[in-house]
Amino acid sequence: MDNDSSTPTAAGPVPAKQHIRKMPVNWWLKKPAYLRYMVREITCLFVGGYAMFLLMLAARLDKPEAFETLLASPLAIGLQWVALPFAIYHSVTWFNLTPKVLVIWRGEDKLPGFLIAGAHYAGWLAVSAGLVYFAMSGGTDG
Amino acid sequence: MATTDTQSSTKTMKLEVFRFLPDEGEPPSFQVYEVPYRDDWVVLDALNYIKDEIDGTLSYRWSCRMGVCGSCGMMVNGEPKLTCSAFLRDYYPQQIKVEPLSYFPVIRDLIINMDHFIDKMGEVKTWLIPAEDKPIEDGEYLQTPAQLAKYKQFTMCINCMLCYSACPVFGQNPDFIGPAAIALGQRYNLDSRDGGADERADVLFSDEGIWECTFVGECSEVCPKNVDPAGAIQMAKVTATNDWFKSFLMPGGRKKSGGNK
Amino acid sequence: MRHIGEKKINKKLPFVRELCQNYVGIDPVDEMIPVRPVIHYMMGGIDTDIEAATSLPGLFAAGECACVSINGANRLGSNSLTELLVFGARAAHSAVRFAEQNPTVDEEAITAQAAQEQERIREQFFRPGKGTETIASIRTDLNRALEAGAGIYRSEESLKVACDQVRELKERYKSVELADHSLTFNTELIAVLELGSLLDVAEAVTHSALQRRESRGSHQRSDFPERDDEQFLKHSLAYQTDGDPRIEYSDVTITRWPPGDRVYGNN
């Protein structure tokens, strides 16, 4: 555990030996926040998986039957049920972080974080509503 | 406070303290001390009591006792804390475990080796590099309150290193420039009087810089001064990305960083 | 502070608010702050000139340990940091200049002196079983002696008691023994060396104050409440001797602000 790679410090003579601590493998279980972070990171696998699925769907756009077969297959339905909560979790955690990434100044004051996150949620809602409307109205054609 | 007017109260509390005495050649261990409990005492008061009254060999850093100097950071029950602001009453009657700040090499007891952190601040150049040099006779570099507001939050950093001990990325890669040094780099990059963004870019945007950060966000949670280093790093990522795109749009005229001032 | 309002407090006094919230558990935006006197800053110090040079060639001092005498008889809050920055830089420049003008160094003599000092420290503090005193007990007694004898209001009587107590403490200091004999980050050794300096400073303060039979700035004598420019418009300089310190005086250079009355508010 110890090593001899000691360097002189301002505090006095060169430390004889320093103690190096290793990060425990289960570090992400030590704090709820770390666990939430790990879950957020893992959800991206499902978000990515769902994106692959969408690409596969897109590849069948010119063949309506194949498209519907894939969409209706139990595997695809299962995947969507699993991916949905993970995608929502990922989106929510990400949107909550947006005020840190996007800082808008109005003179000496920052635009409050809830407005920035709120705008993202509003956008999300609008797009979702638009899609639902499109699916409902467009669905009658098919 | 530790030695004067100690109440006659009989309440006591136990501290389980990490000990490492390199001279002895023994492996690290934990030692339990019993100290008087006072509801206005912080963990640092308890450590000072131990040092004064029980065991003069216990070693730790401290100075101001009021959350300004940033010297007394330690792990208190696994959380990085300034021990001068961690009140016993928030833990009583449970035993408190005190350890040196996570991930840093330990020199002795609760004292970590901070050399690497100091070096990183030097690499990032966390000082003002004036955009225009002018003689003292020409007066001050003026700044509006709005210009000050852009970086003021990041000036609050007291270099206590709690953010490093909350950062699993730093835990896995000790060469990661890390939250405080990046936030301080950002502090100067956002300063309207500063012109050093290009000089800092090589280090800030290197493999050990902002792109190592995976936005765990705990650095900002444990920061005793609300500096929000996680925010600073994400802002720096946006700036770096914008610059990268700009370098395609304006070939030859690539400006490495800049920060929107 | 309640009349100032949250916005202005956050802007102008953020640290005050933070301290109140974290340590006293009150918010100055809508509560009153309890106030009491506290020992804050050592206003005297090693006598330096405006280039941070002391009377010992090659020794430079800046900050709280130094006394450039720009603060008059009572330093205003927040001036210490500015002073530190200005005179810290000057001390650095002066030291560089001094090193350039004195390029040859007698390394052998310096090494011998360092070895001698190490031996003295070892002999004085690392001697198992010989000491009976602890750092904490002497430091606590020193706090009490100065608080009672040389606190906000001083008198001939209180200062004489404090002088005697400091002398006794200096005797007791000779019997301090350390628990920590390590050469790795020995904070106890630093503390005991600092305690020795504290005692020297305490001696200089109490004796200077005893001989200054007037009131000026932070030095308030209940037996001499008036300022006496005739005799004491002077700096006190304390010199170490085998016994009590010798107190001498040097002239004060008045620039922009002549000494005035110590009044607050609209008086």
XYZ file of N, CA and C in Angstrom, chain B residues 198 205 235-261:
87
model
N -5.900 31.588 -24.036
C -5.154 30.727 -24.961
C -4.052 29.961 -24.246
N -8.049 22.008 -21.909
C -8.726 21.188 -22.923
C -7.930 19.929 -23.255
N -19.463 24.676 -18.528
C -19.388 25.913 -19.317
C -18.131 25.909 -20.182
N -17.035 25.404 -19.602
C -15.784 25.348 -20.355
C -15.919 24.385 -21.532
N -16.683 23.291 -21.325
C -16.902 22.344 -22.427
C -17.654 23.011 -23.579
N -18.664 23.808 -23.203
C -19.435 24.511 -24.241
C -18.509 25.458 -25.008
N -17.689 26.205 -24.263
C -16.763 27.139 -24.909
C -15.814 26.394 -25.844
N -15.269 25.283 -25.353
C -14.317 24.527 -26.161
C -14.984 23.986 -27.420
N -16.225 23.518 -27.269
C -16.936 22.978 -28.427
C -17.213 24.068 -29.452
N -17.673 25.218 -28.949
C -17.923 26.334 -29.859
C -16.661 26.705 -30.622
N -15.550 26.753 -29.909
C -14.289 27.120 -30.555
C -13.894 26.101 -31.614
N -14.181 24.846 -31.304
C -13.841 23.777 -32.237
C -14.636 23.938 -33.532
N -15.938 24.249 -33.377
C -16.756 24.471 -34.564
C -16.290 25.697 -35.334
N -15.975 26.744 -34.568
C -15.527 27.983 -35.204
C -14.270 27.734 -36.014
N -13.422 26.810 -35.525
C -12.171 26.555 -36.227
C -12.440 25.951 -37.600
N -13.615 25.321 -37.787
C -13.982 24.818 -39.109
C -14.531 25.935 -39.982
N -15.337 26.795 -39.341
C -15.969 27.871 -40.108
C -14.959 28.911 -40.550
N -13.974 29.148 -39.695
C -12.982 30.182 -40.002
C -11.596 29.563 -40.031
N -11.269 28.845 -41.119
C -9.966 28.188 -41.157
C -8.844 29.213 -41.060
N -7.833 28.872 -40.322
C -6.708 29.800 -40.167
C -6.930 30.780 -39.059
N -8.164 31.159 -38.858
C -8.440 32.146 -37.806
C -8.856 31.495 -36.515
N -8.353 30.301 -36.276
C -8.793 29.564 -35.109
C -8.356 30.236 -33.807
N -9.345 30.490 -32.994
C -9.055 31.033 -31.676
C -9.284 29.891 -30.706
N -8.262 29.573 -29.925
C -8.298 28.326 -29.170
C -9.394 28.295 -28.120
N -9.639 29.407 -27.489
C -10.671 29.361 -26.438
C -11.352 30.707 -26.369
N -11.152 31.393 -25.294
C -11.699 32.741 -25.259
C -12.696 32.938 -24.147
N -13.705 32.103 -24.103
C -14.705 32.330 -23.067
C -15.488 33.581 -23.415
N -16.785 33.502 -23.335
C -17.585 34.667 -23.703
C -17.543 35.693 -22.602
N -16.887 36.806 -22.861
C -16.695 37.774 -21.782
C -17.766 38.846 -21.795
